[in-house]
XYZ file of C-alpha atoms in Angstrom:
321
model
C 28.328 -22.955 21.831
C 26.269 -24.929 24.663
C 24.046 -21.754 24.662
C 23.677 -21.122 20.688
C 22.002 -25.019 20.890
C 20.014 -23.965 23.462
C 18.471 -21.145 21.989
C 18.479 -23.254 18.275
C 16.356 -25.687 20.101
C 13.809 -22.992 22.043
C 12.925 -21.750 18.857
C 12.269 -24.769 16.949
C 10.031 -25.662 19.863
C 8.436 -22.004 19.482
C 8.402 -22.868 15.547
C 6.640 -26.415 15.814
C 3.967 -24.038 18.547
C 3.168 -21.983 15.755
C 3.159 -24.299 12.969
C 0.305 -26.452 15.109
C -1.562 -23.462 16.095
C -1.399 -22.923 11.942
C -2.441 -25.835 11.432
C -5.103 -26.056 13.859
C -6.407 -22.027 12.350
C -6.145 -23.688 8.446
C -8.630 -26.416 9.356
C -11.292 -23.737 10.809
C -10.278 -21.371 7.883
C -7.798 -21.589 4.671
C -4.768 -18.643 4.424
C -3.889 -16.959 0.983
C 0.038 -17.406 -0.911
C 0.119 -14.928 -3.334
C 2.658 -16.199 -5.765
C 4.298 -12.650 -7.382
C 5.475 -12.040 -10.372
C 6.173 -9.260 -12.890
C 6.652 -5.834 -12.934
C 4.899 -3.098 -10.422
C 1.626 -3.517 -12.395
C 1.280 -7.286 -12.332
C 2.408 -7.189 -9.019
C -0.197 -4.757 -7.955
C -2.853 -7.056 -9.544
C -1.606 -9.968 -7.848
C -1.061 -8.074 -4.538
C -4.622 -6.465 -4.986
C -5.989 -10.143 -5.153
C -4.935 -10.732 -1.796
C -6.256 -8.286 -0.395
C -9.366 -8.217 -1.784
C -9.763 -12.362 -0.893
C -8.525 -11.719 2.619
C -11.302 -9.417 3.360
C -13.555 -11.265 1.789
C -13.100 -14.198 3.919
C -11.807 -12.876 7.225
C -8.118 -14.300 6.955
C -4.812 -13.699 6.323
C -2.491 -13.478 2.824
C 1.395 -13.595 2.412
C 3.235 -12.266 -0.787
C 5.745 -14.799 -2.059
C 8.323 -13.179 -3.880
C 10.388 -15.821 -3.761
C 9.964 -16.008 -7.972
C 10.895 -12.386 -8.314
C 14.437 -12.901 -7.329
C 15.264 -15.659 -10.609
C 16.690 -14.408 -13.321
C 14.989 -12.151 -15.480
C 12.787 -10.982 -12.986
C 12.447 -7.330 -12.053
C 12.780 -7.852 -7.990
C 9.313 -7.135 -5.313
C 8.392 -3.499 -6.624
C 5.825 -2.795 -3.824
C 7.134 -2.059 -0.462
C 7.978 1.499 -0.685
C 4.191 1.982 -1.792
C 1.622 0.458 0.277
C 0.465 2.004 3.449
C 0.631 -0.957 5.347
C 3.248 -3.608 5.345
C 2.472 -7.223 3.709
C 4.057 -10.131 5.072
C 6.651 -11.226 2.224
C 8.243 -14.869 1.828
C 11.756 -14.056 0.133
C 15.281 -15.775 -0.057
C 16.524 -13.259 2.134
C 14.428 -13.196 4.867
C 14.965 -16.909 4.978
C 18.862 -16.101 4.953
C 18.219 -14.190 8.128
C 15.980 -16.285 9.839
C 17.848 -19.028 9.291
C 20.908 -17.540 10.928
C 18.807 -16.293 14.023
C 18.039 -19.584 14.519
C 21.838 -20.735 14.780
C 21.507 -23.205 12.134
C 23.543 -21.059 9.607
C 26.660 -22.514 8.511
C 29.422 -21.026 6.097
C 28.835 -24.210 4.163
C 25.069 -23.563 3.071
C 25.617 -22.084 0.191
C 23.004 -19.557 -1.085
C 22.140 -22.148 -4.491
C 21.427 -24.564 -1.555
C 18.858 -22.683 0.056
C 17.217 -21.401 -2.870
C 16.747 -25.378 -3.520
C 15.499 -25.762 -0.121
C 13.380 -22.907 -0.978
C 11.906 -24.010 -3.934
C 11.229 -27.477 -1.835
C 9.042 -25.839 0.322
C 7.374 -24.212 -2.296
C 6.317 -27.241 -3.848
C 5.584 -28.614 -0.904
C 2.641 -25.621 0.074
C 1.342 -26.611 -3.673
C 0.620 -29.681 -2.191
C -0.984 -28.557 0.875
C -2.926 -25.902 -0.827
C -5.369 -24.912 -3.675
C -3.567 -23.601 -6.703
C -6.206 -20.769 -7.956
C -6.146 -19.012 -11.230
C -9.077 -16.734 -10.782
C -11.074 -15.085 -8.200
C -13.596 -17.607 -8.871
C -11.460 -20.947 -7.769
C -10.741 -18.636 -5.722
C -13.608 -18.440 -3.592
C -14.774 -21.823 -4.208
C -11.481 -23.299 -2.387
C -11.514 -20.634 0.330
C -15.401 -21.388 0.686
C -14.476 -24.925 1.632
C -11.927 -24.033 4.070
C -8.911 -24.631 1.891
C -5.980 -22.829 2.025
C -4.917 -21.937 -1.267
C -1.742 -20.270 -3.669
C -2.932 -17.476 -6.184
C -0.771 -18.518 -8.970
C -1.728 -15.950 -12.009
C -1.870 -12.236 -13.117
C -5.714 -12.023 -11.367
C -6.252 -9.087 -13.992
C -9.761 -9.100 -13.508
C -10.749 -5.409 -13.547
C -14.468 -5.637 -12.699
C -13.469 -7.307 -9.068
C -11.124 -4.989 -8.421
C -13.720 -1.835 -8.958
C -16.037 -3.093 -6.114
C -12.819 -2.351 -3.993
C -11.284 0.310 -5.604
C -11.289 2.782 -2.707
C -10.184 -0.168 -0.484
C -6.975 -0.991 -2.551
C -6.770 3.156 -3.162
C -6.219 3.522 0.387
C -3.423 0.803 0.904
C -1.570 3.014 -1.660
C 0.281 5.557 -1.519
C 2.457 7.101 -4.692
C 4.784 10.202 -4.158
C 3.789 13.352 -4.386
C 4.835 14.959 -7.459
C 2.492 17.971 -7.826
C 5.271 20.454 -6.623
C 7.451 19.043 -9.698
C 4.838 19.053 -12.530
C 4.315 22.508 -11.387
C 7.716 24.188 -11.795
C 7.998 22.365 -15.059
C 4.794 23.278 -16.299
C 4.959 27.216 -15.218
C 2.536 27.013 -12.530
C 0.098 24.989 -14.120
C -1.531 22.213 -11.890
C -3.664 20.783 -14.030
C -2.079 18.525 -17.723
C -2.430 16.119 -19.603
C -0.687 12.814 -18.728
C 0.381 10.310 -21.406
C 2.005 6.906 -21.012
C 4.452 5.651 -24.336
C 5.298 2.718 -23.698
C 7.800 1.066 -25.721
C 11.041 -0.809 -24.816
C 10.376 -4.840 -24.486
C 7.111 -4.184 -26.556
C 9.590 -3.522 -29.464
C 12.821 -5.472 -28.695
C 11.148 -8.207 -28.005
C 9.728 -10.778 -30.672
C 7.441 -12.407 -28.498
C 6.185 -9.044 -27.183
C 5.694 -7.353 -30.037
C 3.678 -10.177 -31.679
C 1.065 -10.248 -28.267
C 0.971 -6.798 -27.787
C 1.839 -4.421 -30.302
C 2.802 -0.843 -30.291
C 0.612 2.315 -29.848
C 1.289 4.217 -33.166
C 2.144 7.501 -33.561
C -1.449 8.469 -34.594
C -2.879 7.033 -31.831
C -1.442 9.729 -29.464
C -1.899 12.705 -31.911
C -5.434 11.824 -31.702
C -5.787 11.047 -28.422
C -4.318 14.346 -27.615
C -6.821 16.116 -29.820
C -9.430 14.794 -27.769
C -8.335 15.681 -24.618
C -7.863 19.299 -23.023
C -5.686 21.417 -25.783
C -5.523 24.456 -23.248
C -3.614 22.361 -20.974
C 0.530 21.355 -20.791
C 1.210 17.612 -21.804
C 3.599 15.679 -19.653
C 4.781 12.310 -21.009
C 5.932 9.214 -19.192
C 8.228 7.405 -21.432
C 10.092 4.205 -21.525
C 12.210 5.298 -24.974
C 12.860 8.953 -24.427
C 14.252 9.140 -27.856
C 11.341 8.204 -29.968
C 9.013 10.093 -27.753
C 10.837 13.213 -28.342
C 11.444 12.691 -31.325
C 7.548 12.323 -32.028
C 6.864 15.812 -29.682
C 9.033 17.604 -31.858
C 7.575 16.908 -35.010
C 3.883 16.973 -33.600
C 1.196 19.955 -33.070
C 1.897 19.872 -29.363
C 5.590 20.567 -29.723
C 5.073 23.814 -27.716
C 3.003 21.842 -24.925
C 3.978 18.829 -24.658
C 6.998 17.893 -22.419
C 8.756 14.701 -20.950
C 8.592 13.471 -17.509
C 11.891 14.162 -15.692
C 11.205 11.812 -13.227
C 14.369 8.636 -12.329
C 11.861 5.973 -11.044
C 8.637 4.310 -11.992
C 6.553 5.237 -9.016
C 6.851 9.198 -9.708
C 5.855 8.400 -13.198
C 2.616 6.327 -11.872
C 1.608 8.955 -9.657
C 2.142 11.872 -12.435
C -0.223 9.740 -14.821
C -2.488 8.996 -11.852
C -2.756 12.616 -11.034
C -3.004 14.225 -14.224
C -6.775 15.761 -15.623
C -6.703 13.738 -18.828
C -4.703 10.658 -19.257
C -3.806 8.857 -22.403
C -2.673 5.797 -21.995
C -0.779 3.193 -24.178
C -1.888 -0.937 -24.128
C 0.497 -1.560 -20.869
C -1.037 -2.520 -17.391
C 1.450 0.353 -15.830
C -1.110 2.927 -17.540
C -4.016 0.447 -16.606
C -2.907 1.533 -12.486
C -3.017 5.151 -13.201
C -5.951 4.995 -14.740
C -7.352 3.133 -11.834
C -5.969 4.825 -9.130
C -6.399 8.371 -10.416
C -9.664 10.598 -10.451
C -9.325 11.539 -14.616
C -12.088 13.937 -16.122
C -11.419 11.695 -19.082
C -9.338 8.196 -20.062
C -7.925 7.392 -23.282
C -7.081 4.177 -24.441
C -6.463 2.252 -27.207
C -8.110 -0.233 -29.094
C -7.092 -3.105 -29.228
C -5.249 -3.495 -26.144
C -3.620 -6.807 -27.808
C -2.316 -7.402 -31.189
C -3.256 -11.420 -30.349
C -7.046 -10.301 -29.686
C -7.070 -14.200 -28.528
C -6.153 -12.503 -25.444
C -8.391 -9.816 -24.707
C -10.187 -10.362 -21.579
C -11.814 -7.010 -20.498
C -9.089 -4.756 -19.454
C -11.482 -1.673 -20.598
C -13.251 0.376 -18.024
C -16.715 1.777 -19.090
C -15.528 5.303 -18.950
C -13.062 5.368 -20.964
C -12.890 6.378 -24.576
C -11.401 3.680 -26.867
C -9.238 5.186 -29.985
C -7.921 2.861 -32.595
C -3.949 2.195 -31.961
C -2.828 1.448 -35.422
């Protein structure tokens, strides 16, 4: 017991070192909290924020997905696809460290440390910035500040000047050997996102966002390469099939047999043509892919109180409705 202490108190002396060295850095130059939340493709704005700030400024970002264990939340999506690990702040890694530091007891209850957790939280908000945009952003960080990046930072025109920056700190699966055997051979398709679920079980989601209809992807599909198979990414396998079988590419047009999210973003991000629907999941592969041609639809929101510039200049807008 005598030596558990010992070592307790050796690291809370290396601790306090590191917080005043810290301390001493964020007064020369701020660091970057990048609050998470979302799904993979708000995560990957909010991760690609970071990034892009860090380098900017010559200093260091942390991801805190600290919000993306709560309920309702879909969990950190992006470790098992960046190149390079991020430092993450999560409940869990504060489990551990707190129990490496011998001050784990039965009686600290997990609620009690997400409270302590949400304490320090609050208490960085006070030390820090809270940005909402790359250019608070850069105003705080210009001044020395350390600062939280609390928002979705979908700002597509600052991510462009870095896109084969982020490209290279990401890495999808490779999926090429698949699409062939299901296409007979053929390595080069058509991609197409359908994205459905939440944006029509949802009230609230439905009213801000809308559904692509079903003449938005006939047309789109017109437009792009009819010599060439169509694989479909689908959220709602049913009404997507449902809608191949009844269309003009019913001898073409297949859906993705992928289990898992990141095989469908690198299928639409590797595709020739991709048609996507109004979902910042197709937004990534259209980003991150090399397309001869990009499909999207118009408008991206039902509330159009919301657009804010989501488009690319390449890409060929098709009405949704």
């Amino acid at each position: 017991m005598h030596h558990s202490v010992n070592g307790a108190s050796h690291e809370a002396r290396q601790l306090r070192s590191a917080s005043a060295e810290s301390c001493d850095s964020g007064s020369r130059r701020g660091t970057i909290t990048v609050e998470l939340t979302g799904g993979l493709a708000n995560q990957l704005f909010q991760w690609a924020a970071g990034e892009i700030l860090a380098k900017e400024f010559e200093t260091e970002y942390s991801l805190d997905a600290r919000k993306l264990q709560q309920a309702g939340q879909r969990g950190y999506q992006l470790e098992s696809i960046l190149t390079s690990d991020a430092p993450v702040v999560s409940l869990g890694r504060i489990e551990r460290f707190t129990w490496r530091g011998g001050a784990y007891m039965p009686s600290v209850s997990r609620p009690l440390l997400r409270r302590i957790s949400m304490v320090a939280s609050r208490a960085r908000h006070l030390r820090s910035s809270v940005v909402c945009n790359y250019a608070e952003a850069r105003d705080a960080l210009g001044e020395g500040k350390s600062i939280v990046l609390a928002s979705f930072f979908q700002e597509p025109q600052e991510l462009l000047k870095y896109r084969d920056f982020l490209r290279s700190k990401i890495k999808l699966p490779e999926v090429r050997g698949q699409v062939a055997r299901a296409t007979g051979g053929e390595d080069r398709y058509v991609a197409a996102h359908v994205r459905r679920g939440d944006y029509v079980s949802v009230g609230k989601y439905l009213a801000t966002f809308g559904i692509c209809s079903e003449s938005y992807y006939t047309t789109a599909l017109a437009q792009a390469n009819r010599d060439l198979p169509v694989l479909i990414a689908t959220d709602d396998r049913a009404w997507t099939q449902d809608f191949i079988d009844r269309s003009e590419f019913s001898g073409s047009a297949m859906i993705s047999g992928f289990e898992d999210h990141y095989s469908d973003l690198s299928l639409l991000a590797s595709a020739g043509y991709l048609v996507m629907s109004n979902s910042t999941f197709s937004w990534w592969a259209a980003f991150l892919g090399e397309h001869e041609a990009v499909f999207a639809p118009e408008p991206w929101f039902t509330d159009r109180s919301r657009e804010h510039g989501l488009y690319l200049d390449s890409w060929v807008k098709i009405d949704r409705d």
